[in-house]
Amino acid sequence: MLAGTNSNRMSARNESGNGENLRERIVRLIKQQGPLSIAQFMMVALHDSTAGYYATHDPFGADFVTAPEISQIFGELLGLWCAQVWEDQGRPCPVRLVELGPGRGTLMKDALRALRAVPEFLAAAEVVLVESSPALAKKQQQLLAHCLLSIRWVNDISNLKHDRPQYVIANEFLDALPIRQYVRVNKGWSERMVGTDAHGNLAFVLAPAGLPNLAVPPERGEAKAGDVYETSPSANAFVEDIARGIASSGGAALLIDYGHLGRGYADTLQAIAKNSFQDVLSSPGEIDISAHVDFGAAARIARAAGADVFGPLEQGEFLLRLGIRARAAQLTAGRAWDEPLAGVERLVSSDQMGALFKVLAILSAGARQPPGF
Ligand code: SAH
């Protein structure tokens, strides 16, 4: 979810039955119960079943563009990556091909098309899409209706048992999960929360009670007053669940997102609409809210769960090693059509998505180095 830097506020239009919009509902909730953690605010703003962003919007294209929507080669390469790792692991059967947060379903459509070249993998695999938004699940079903495979949808990863090797793809999924922030104050840390200001507008506030013993990983370094420690309990729980499954039953996961290596302190909470950055608190339900992914934490958690980790590696480097340029040349050969080339540059060049986005692979302990790493 990349955007420019102009910030124009949007008006909240997503009204509930009693004429109250989502922002007003959140303000009332805060009046009744006190400030919300940023994670609670994100849950309501993104996932409220009637007025949340994912329930009411098809963000792709209108608000932001993701890699599979930029180039068909992205999904093709990730699908073939799974098949190659499956080969390296001795072609286990049966297996499961899983995508977390599939958006419009484009990545899986491109992956399954490329995987027709490896029919043995498709024959061994059950395909499962994990999607919490009923509106997006419907879109995915429409897009994938013409695939001859049977595909299953679940709304929560806990519906997937660790009963076979799973090949898991998650692109721009972890960034959408709720985060909590803690600000360094004199006596320790204080949680940054969403409350209201003197005019009744949503505003960031600090929790009155400080936390003396917050477990900040040592890689972050020494914190000074005002530093922000960000953590996503939800993203950490997803990574742990996936890694445990891989450690016990085999398979692999490929996590791709904009993110950092978990050193230092930064406030990365951001909101985007119509391809430009917005004030995070301006219009809940109308704008996408996300945060950069802490790949340092993801790698540490996956290792602690008993899995091996490769990367994080920059997306540009990863896609180039997998042969994205050769595939683009193949697609454009003999045609006056250079769209694939422009899309590829956007994905790989370091001043666009190539360096900001990172790739982390999780495999079972002792696994052979996967392609691209
Ligand atoms: N992977 C897609 C879309 C990324 S947007 C792409 O690359 O284009 C994030 C996606 O994750 C959306 O489909 C959203 O509905 C879904 N999502 C967010 N939180 C989720 C959760 N807790 N469980 C399952 N899906 C979730």
Coordinates of C-alpha atoms and ligand atoms in Angstrom, one line a residue:
M1 CA 0.0 0.0 0.0
L2 CA 2.1 2.8 -1.3
A3 CA 1.0 6.4 -1.7
G4 CA 2.2 9.9 -2.3
T5 CA 2.4 12.4 0.6
N6 CA -0.4 14.8 0.2
S7 CA -3.0 14.5 2.9
N8 CA -6.5 15.6 2.2
R9 CA -9.1 14.7 4.9
M10 CA -12.1 12.8 3.8
S11 CA -15.5 13.0 5.3
A12 CA -17.0 9.9 7.0
R13 CA -20.0 8.7 5.2
N14 CA -20.4 5.2 6.5
E15 CA -23.5 5.6 8.7
S16 CA -25.0 2.9 10.9
G17 CA -28.8 2.3 11.3
N18 CA -29.3 5.2 13.8
G19 CA -27.6 7.7 11.5
E20 CA -24.4 7.7 13.5
N21 CA -21.3 7.2 11.5
L22 CA -18.4 5.0 12.6
R23 CA -16.3 7.9 13.9
E24 CA -19.2 9.1 16.0
R25 CA -19.8 5.5 17.3
I26 CA -16.1 5.2 18.3
V27 CA -16.3 8.6 20.1
R28 CA -19.3 7.4 22.0
L29 CA -17.5 4.1 22.9
I30 CA -14.5 6.1 24.3
K31 CA -16.9 8.4 26.3
Q32 CA -18.4 5.2 27.8
Q33 CA -15.3 3.1 28.4
G34 CA -12.2 5.3 28.1
P35 CA -9.5 5.3 25.5
L36 CA -9.0 2.3 23.1
S37 CA -5.7 0.7 22.3
I38 CA -4.6 1.4 18.7
A39 CA -5.3 -2.3 18.1
Q40 CA -8.9 -2.0 19.3
F41 CA -9.3 1.1 17.1
M42 CA -7.9 -0.7 14.1
M43 CA -10.2 -3.7 14.6
V44 CA -13.3 -1.5 14.6
A45 CA -12.1 0.8 11.8
L46 CA -11.1 -2.0 9.5
H47 CA -13.3 -4.9 10.5
D48 CA -16.6 -3.6 11.9
S49 CA -19.2 -5.8 10.1
T50 CA -21.4 -3.0 8.8
A51 CA -19.1 0.1 8.5
G52 CA -15.5 -1.2 8.7
Y53 CA -13.2 -0.4 5.8
Y54 CA -12.8 -4.0 4.6
A55 CA -16.6 -4.6 4.8
T56 CA -17.5 -1.5 2.8
H57 CA -14.7 -1.0 0.3
D58 CA -12.9 -2.7 -2.6
P59 CA -9.7 -0.9 -2.0
F60 CA -7.6 -2.4 -4.7
G61 CA -6.9 0.2 -7.4
A62 CA -9.1 2.9 -5.9
D63 CA -7.1 3.3 -2.6
F64 CA -3.9 1.5 -3.2
V65 CA -2.2 -1.0 -5.5
T66 CA -0.6 -4.3 -4.5
A67 CA 2.0 -6.3 -6.3
P68 CA -0.3 -8.9 -7.8
E69 CA -2.5 -6.1 -9.3
I70 CA 0.6 -4.6 -10.9
S71 CA 2.0 -7.7 -12.6
Q72 CA 0.7 -11.2 -13.3
I73 CA 4.3 -12.4 -13.0
F74 CA 4.2 -11.8 -9.2
G75 CA 1.6 -14.5 -8.5
E76 CA 3.1 -16.8 -11.2
L77 CA 6.5 -16.8 -9.5
L78 CA 5.1 -17.3 -6.0
G79 CA 3.1 -20.3 -7.1
L80 CA 6.1 -21.8 -8.8
W81 CA 8.2 -21.1 -5.7
C82 CA 5.8 -23.3 -3.7
A83 CA 6.0 -26.1 -6.3
Q84 CA 9.8 -26.0 -6.3
V85 CA 10.0 -26.2 -2.5
W86 CA 7.5 -29.1 -2.6
E87 CA 9.8 -30.9 -5.1
D88 CA 12.8 -30.2 -2.8
Q89 CA 10.9 -31.7 0.1
G90 CA 10.3 -35.0 -1.8
R91 CA 6.9 -34.2 -3.2
P92 CA 4.8 -35.0 -0.1
C93 CA 1.1 -35.8 -0.6
P94 CA -1.5 -34.7 0.4
V95 CA -0.5 -31.0 1.0
R96 CA -2.4 -27.7 1.3
L97 CA -1.8 -24.5 -0.6
V98 CA -2.9 -21.6 1.5
E99 CA -3.2 -17.8 0.9
L100 CA -3.8 -15.4 3.8
G101 CA -5.8 -12.3 3.0
P102 CA -6.1 -12.8 -0.8
G103 CA -7.6 -9.4 -1.5
R104 CA -9.2 -9.6 -5.0
G105 CA -7.9 -13.2 -5.5
T106 CA -5.5 -12.1 -8.3
L107 CA -2.4 -13.6 -6.8
M108 CA -4.0 -17.1 -6.4
K109 CA -5.4 -16.9 -9.9
D110 CA -2.0 -16.2 -11.4
A111 CA -0.3 -18.8 -9.2
L112 CA -2.8 -21.5 -10.2
R113 CA -2.4 -20.7 -13.9
A114 CA 1.4 -21.1 -13.6
L115 CA 1.0 -24.2 -11.5
R116 CA -0.7 -26.0 -14.4
A117 CA 2.9 -26.6 -15.5
V118 CA 3.3 -28.8 -12.3
P119 CA 0.1 -30.9 -12.4
E120 CA 1.4 -33.3 -9.8
F121 CA 1.5 -30.5 -7.3
L122 CA -2.0 -29.4 -8.0
A123 CA -3.2 -33.0 -7.8
A124 CA -1.6 -33.3 -4.3
A125 CA -2.9 -29.9 -3.0
E126 CA -6.0 -28.7 -1.4
V127 CA -6.3 -24.9 -2.0
V128 CA -7.6 -22.8 0.9
L129 CA -8.1 -19.1 1.0
V130 CA -8.2 -17.4 4.5
E131 CA -10.3 -14.3 4.3
S132 CA -12.1 -12.5 7.1
S133 CA -14.1 -10.1 4.9
P134 CA -17.3 -11.7 3.4
A135 CA -17.3 -9.0 0.7
L136 CA -13.8 -9.8 -0.4
A137 CA -14.3 -13.5 -0.2
K138 CA -17.2 -13.1 -2.6
K139 CA -15.0 -11.2 -5.0
Q140 CA -12.4 -13.9 -4.8
Q141 CA -15.0 -16.6 -5.5
Q142 CA -16.1 -14.7 -8.6
L143 CA -12.6 -14.3 -9.9
L144 CA -11.6 -17.9 -9.2
A145 CA -14.9 -19.5 -10.4
H146 CA -13.3 -20.6 -13.7
C147 CA -10.5 -22.5 -12.1
L148 CA -11.3 -26.2 -12.4
L149 CA -10.0 -26.9 -8.9
S150 CA -12.0 -27.1 -5.8
I151 CA -11.1 -24.2 -3.5
R152 CA -12.1 -23.8 0.1
W153 CA -12.6 -20.5 2.0
V154 CA -12.2 -20.1 5.8
N155 CA -12.6 -16.9 7.7
D156 CA -9.9 -17.7 10.3
I157 CA -6.6 -19.5 10.2
S158 CA -7.6 -21.5 13.3
N159 CA -9.9 -23.5 11.0
L160 CA -6.8 -25.0 9.4
K161 CA -5.4 -28.0 11.3
H162 CA -1.6 -28.8 11.2
D163 CA -2.4 -32.2 9.6
R164 CA -0.3 -32.0 6.4
P165 CA 2.5 -29.9 4.9
Q166 CA 1.2 -26.4 4.1
Y167 CA 2.5 -24.0 1.5
V168 CA 1.4 -20.6 2.8
I169 CA 1.6 -17.3 0.8
A170 CA 0.8 -14.0 2.5
N171 CA 1.3 -10.8 0.5
E172 CA 0.5 -7.5 2.3
F173 CA -1.4 -9.4 4.9
L174 CA 0.6 -8.9 8.1
D175 CA 0.6 -5.1 7.6
A176 CA -3.2 -5.0 7.9
L177 CA -3.2 -6.6 11.4
P178 CA -3.7 -4.5 14.5
I179 CA -0.7 -3.1 16.3
R180 CA -0.1 -1.6 19.8
Q181 CA 2.3 1.3 20.4
Y182 CA 4.2 2.2 23.6
V183 CA 5.9 5.5 24.1
R184 CA 9.1 5.8 26.3
V185 CA 8.4 8.0 29.2
N186 CA 10.5 8.8 32.3
K187 CA 9.4 5.9 34.4
G188 CA 9.2 3.2 31.7
W189 CA 6.6 2.9 28.9
S190 CA 3.1 4.3 28.4
E191 CA 0.7 2.8 25.9
R192 CA -0.4 5.2 23.1
M193 CA -4.1 5.0 22.8
V194 CA -7.0 6.6 20.9
G195 CA -9.1 9.0 23.0
T196 CA -10.7 12.3 22.4
D197 CA -9.5 15.9 22.7
A198 CA -11.2 18.9 24.3
H199 CA -13.4 19.3 21.2
G200 CA -14.6 15.7 21.2
N201 CA -12.4 14.8 18.2
L202 CA -10.5 11.6 18.1
A203 CA -6.9 12.1 19.3
F204 CA -3.9 10.1 20.4
V205 CA -3.5 10.1 24.2
L206 CA -1.1 8.3 26.6
A207 CA -2.4 5.8 29.1
P208 CA -2.1 7.3 32.5
A209 CA -0.4 4.3 34.1
G210 CA 3.1 3.6 32.9
L211 CA 4.5 0.1 32.4
P212 CA 7.9 -0.3 34.0
N213 CA 8.8 -3.7 32.6
L214 CA 7.7 -3.9 28.9
A215 CA 9.7 -6.7 27.2
V216 CA 11.3 -4.8 24.3
P217 CA 13.7 -7.0 22.3
P218 CA 17.3 -6.1 22.8
E219 CA 17.9 -5.6 19.0
R220 CA 15.8 -2.4 19.3
G221 CA 18.6 -0.8 21.2
E222 CA 18.5 1.8 24.0
A223 CA 15.3 3.8 24.1
K224 CA 15.2 7.5 24.8
A225 CA 12.2 9.6 25.9
G226 CA 9.6 9.9 23.2
D227 CA 10.7 6.7 21.3
V228 CA 7.8 4.5 20.1
Y229 CA 7.9 0.7 20.4
E230 CA 5.4 -0.9 18.1
T231 CA 4.3 -4.5 18.2
S232 CA 1.6 -6.5 16.6
P233 CA 0.4 -9.3 18.9
S234 CA -1.9 -10.4 16.1
A235 CA 0.8 -10.7 13.4
N236 CA 3.1 -12.5 15.9
A237 CA 0.3 -15.0 16.6
F238 CA -0.2 -15.7 12.9
V239 CA 3.6 -16.2 12.4
E240 CA 3.8 -18.5 15.4
D241 CA 0.8 -20.6 14.2
I242 CA 2.2 -20.9 10.7
A243 CA 5.7 -21.7 11.9
R244 CA 4.5 -24.3 14.4
G245 CA 2.5 -26.0 11.6
I246 CA 5.6 -26.1 9.3
A247 CA 7.9 -27.3 12.1
S248 CA 5.5 -30.2 13.0
S249 CA 4.0 -31.2 9.6
G250 CA 6.3 -29.7 6.9
G251 CA 5.7 -27.2 4.1
A252 CA 6.8 -23.6 3.8
A253 CA 5.6 -20.0 4.1
L254 CA 6.4 -16.9 2.1
L255 CA 5.7 -13.6 3.9
I256 CA 5.9 -10.5 1.8
D257 CA 5.2 -7.0 3.0
Y258 CA 6.6 -3.5 3.6
G259 CA 8.5 -3.7 6.7
H260 CA 11.7 -3.3 8.7
L261 CA 14.2 -5.5 10.5
G262 CA 13.0 -4.6 14.0
R263 CA 15.9 -2.3 15.1
G264 CA 15.4 1.2 16.5
Y265 CA 12.1 2.8 17.2
A266 CA 9.6 4.2 14.7
D267 CA 6.0 5.0 14.6
T268 CA 4.9 3.4 11.3
L269 CA 1.1 3.6 11.7
Q270 CA -0.3 4.9 8.5
A271 CA -3.6 5.5 6.6
I272 CA -4.2 5.6 2.9
A273 CA -7.1 6.5 0.7
K274 CA -7.1 7.3 -3.1
N275 CA -3.4 6.6 -3.2
S276 CA -2.4 9.3 -0.7
F277 CA -1.6 9.3 3.0
Q278 CA -4.3 10.4 5.4
D279 CA -4.6 11.4 9.0
V280 CA -5.0 8.0 10.8
L281 CA -7.9 9.2 13.0
S282 CA -9.7 11.3 10.4
S283 CA -12.3 8.9 9.0
P284 CA -12.4 5.4 10.4
G285 CA -14.1 3.0 8.0
E286 CA -13.3 5.2 5.0
I287 CA -9.5 4.8 4.9
D288 CA -7.1 1.8 5.0
I289 CA -5.0 1.7 8.2
S290 CA -1.8 -0.4 8.4
A291 CA 1.7 -0.5 9.9
H292 CA 5.1 -1.6 8.7
V293 CA 5.8 -5.3 9.5
D294 CA 8.5 -6.1 12.0
F295 CA 10.4 -8.9 10.2
G296 CA 12.9 -9.2 13.0
A297 CA 10.1 -10.2 15.3
A298 CA 8.6 -12.6 12.7
A299 CA 12.0 -14.3 12.2
R300 CA 12.6 -14.6 15.9
I301 CA 9.1 -16.0 16.6
A302 CA 9.3 -18.5 13.7
R303 CA 12.7 -19.8 15.0
A304 CA 11.4 -20.1 18.5
A305 CA 8.5 -22.2 17.2
G306 CA 11.0 -24.7 15.8
A307 CA 11.2 -23.7 12.1
D308 CA 14.1 -22.4 10.0
V309 CA 14.0 -18.9 8.5
F310 CA 15.5 -17.5 5.3
G311 CA 15.7 -13.8 4.8
P312 CA 14.3 -11.2 5.2
L313 CA 15.4 -10.3 1.8
E314 CA 14.4 -7.3 -0.3
Q315 CA 11.6 -8.0 -2.7
G316 CA 13.5 -6.7 -5.7
E317 CA 16.4 -9.0 -5.2
F318 CA 14.1 -12.0 -4.6
L319 CA 12.0 -11.5 -7.7
L320 CA 15.1 -10.9 -9.9
R321 CA 16.7 -14.1 -8.6
L322 CA 13.5 -15.9 -9.5
G323 CA 13.8 -14.7 -13.1
I324 CA 11.1 -12.0 -13.2
R325 CA 12.9 -10.2 -16.1
A326 CA 13.1 -13.4 -18.3
R327 CA 9.4 -14.0 -17.8
A328 CA 8.6 -10.4 -18.7
A329 CA 10.7 -10.7 -21.8
Q330 CA 8.8 -13.9 -22.7
L331 CA 5.5 -12.1 -22.3
T332 CA 6.5 -9.1 -24.4
A333 CA 8.3 -11.1 -27.1
G334 CA 7.1 -10.2 -30.6
R335 CA 4.4 -7.8 -29.2
A336 CA 4.3 -4.0 -29.1
W337 CA 3.3 -4.2 -25.5
D338 CA 5.7 -3.1 -22.8
E339 CA 3.2 -3.0 -19.9
P340 CA 4.8 -6.1 -18.2
L341 CA 8.2 -4.4 -18.2
A342 CA 6.9 -1.2 -16.5
G343 CA 5.1 -3.4 -13.9
V344 CA 8.3 -5.3 -13.3
E345 CA 10.3 -2.2 -12.7
R346 CA 7.8 -1.0 -10.2
L347 CA 8.1 -4.3 -8.3
V348 CA 11.9 -4.5 -8.3
S349 CA 13.4 -1.0 -8.4
S350 CA 14.7 0.1 -5.0
D351 CA 13.1 3.6 -5.3
Q352 CA 9.6 2.0 -5.8
M353 CA 8.6 -1.3 -4.1
G354 CA 11.9 -3.3 -4.5
A355 CA 13.6 -2.3 -1.2
L356 CA 10.8 -1.3 1.1
F357 CA 9.1 -4.6 0.6
K358 CA 10.8 -7.6 2.2
V359 CA 10.4 -11.4 1.8
L360 CA 10.8 -13.9 4.7
A361 CA 10.6 -17.7 4.1
I362 CA 9.8 -20.1 6.9
L363 CA 10.7 -23.8 6.4
S364 CA 11.0 -26.9 8.5
A365 CA 14.2 -27.3 10.5
G366 CA 17.1 -28.4 8.3
A367 CA 15.3 -27.7 5.0
R368 CA 17.3 -27.0 1.8
Q369 CA 17.7 -23.3 1.0
P370 CA 14.6 -22.3 -1.0
P371 CA 14.8 -20.6 -4.4
G372 CA 15.5 -16.9 -4.4
F373 CA 17.4 -16.8 -1.0
Ligands
SAH1 N1 -2.9 -10.1 -0.5 C1 -3.7 -9.2 -1.3 C2 -4.5 -8.2 -0.4 C3 -3.9 -7.5 0.8 S1 -5.0 -6.5 1.7 C4 -2.9 -8.5 -2.3 O1 -1.7 -8.7 -2.3 O2 -3.5 -7.8 -3.2 C5 -5.3 -7.5 3.2 C6 -6.2 -8.7 3.0 O3 -6.3 -9.4 4.3 C7 -7.7 -8.3 2.7 O4 -8.1 -9.4 1.9 C8 -8.3 -8.4 4.1 O5 -9.7 -8.6 4.0 C9 -7.6 -9.6 4.7 N2 -7.6 -9.6 6.2 C10 -7.3 -8.7 7.0 N3 -7.3 -9.1 8.3 C11 -7.5 -10.5 8.2 C12 -7.7 -11.5 9.2 N4 -7.5 -11.3 10.5 N5 -7.9 -12.8 8.7 C13 -8.1 -13.0 7.4 N6 -8.0 -12.1 6.5 C14 -7.8 -10.8 6.9

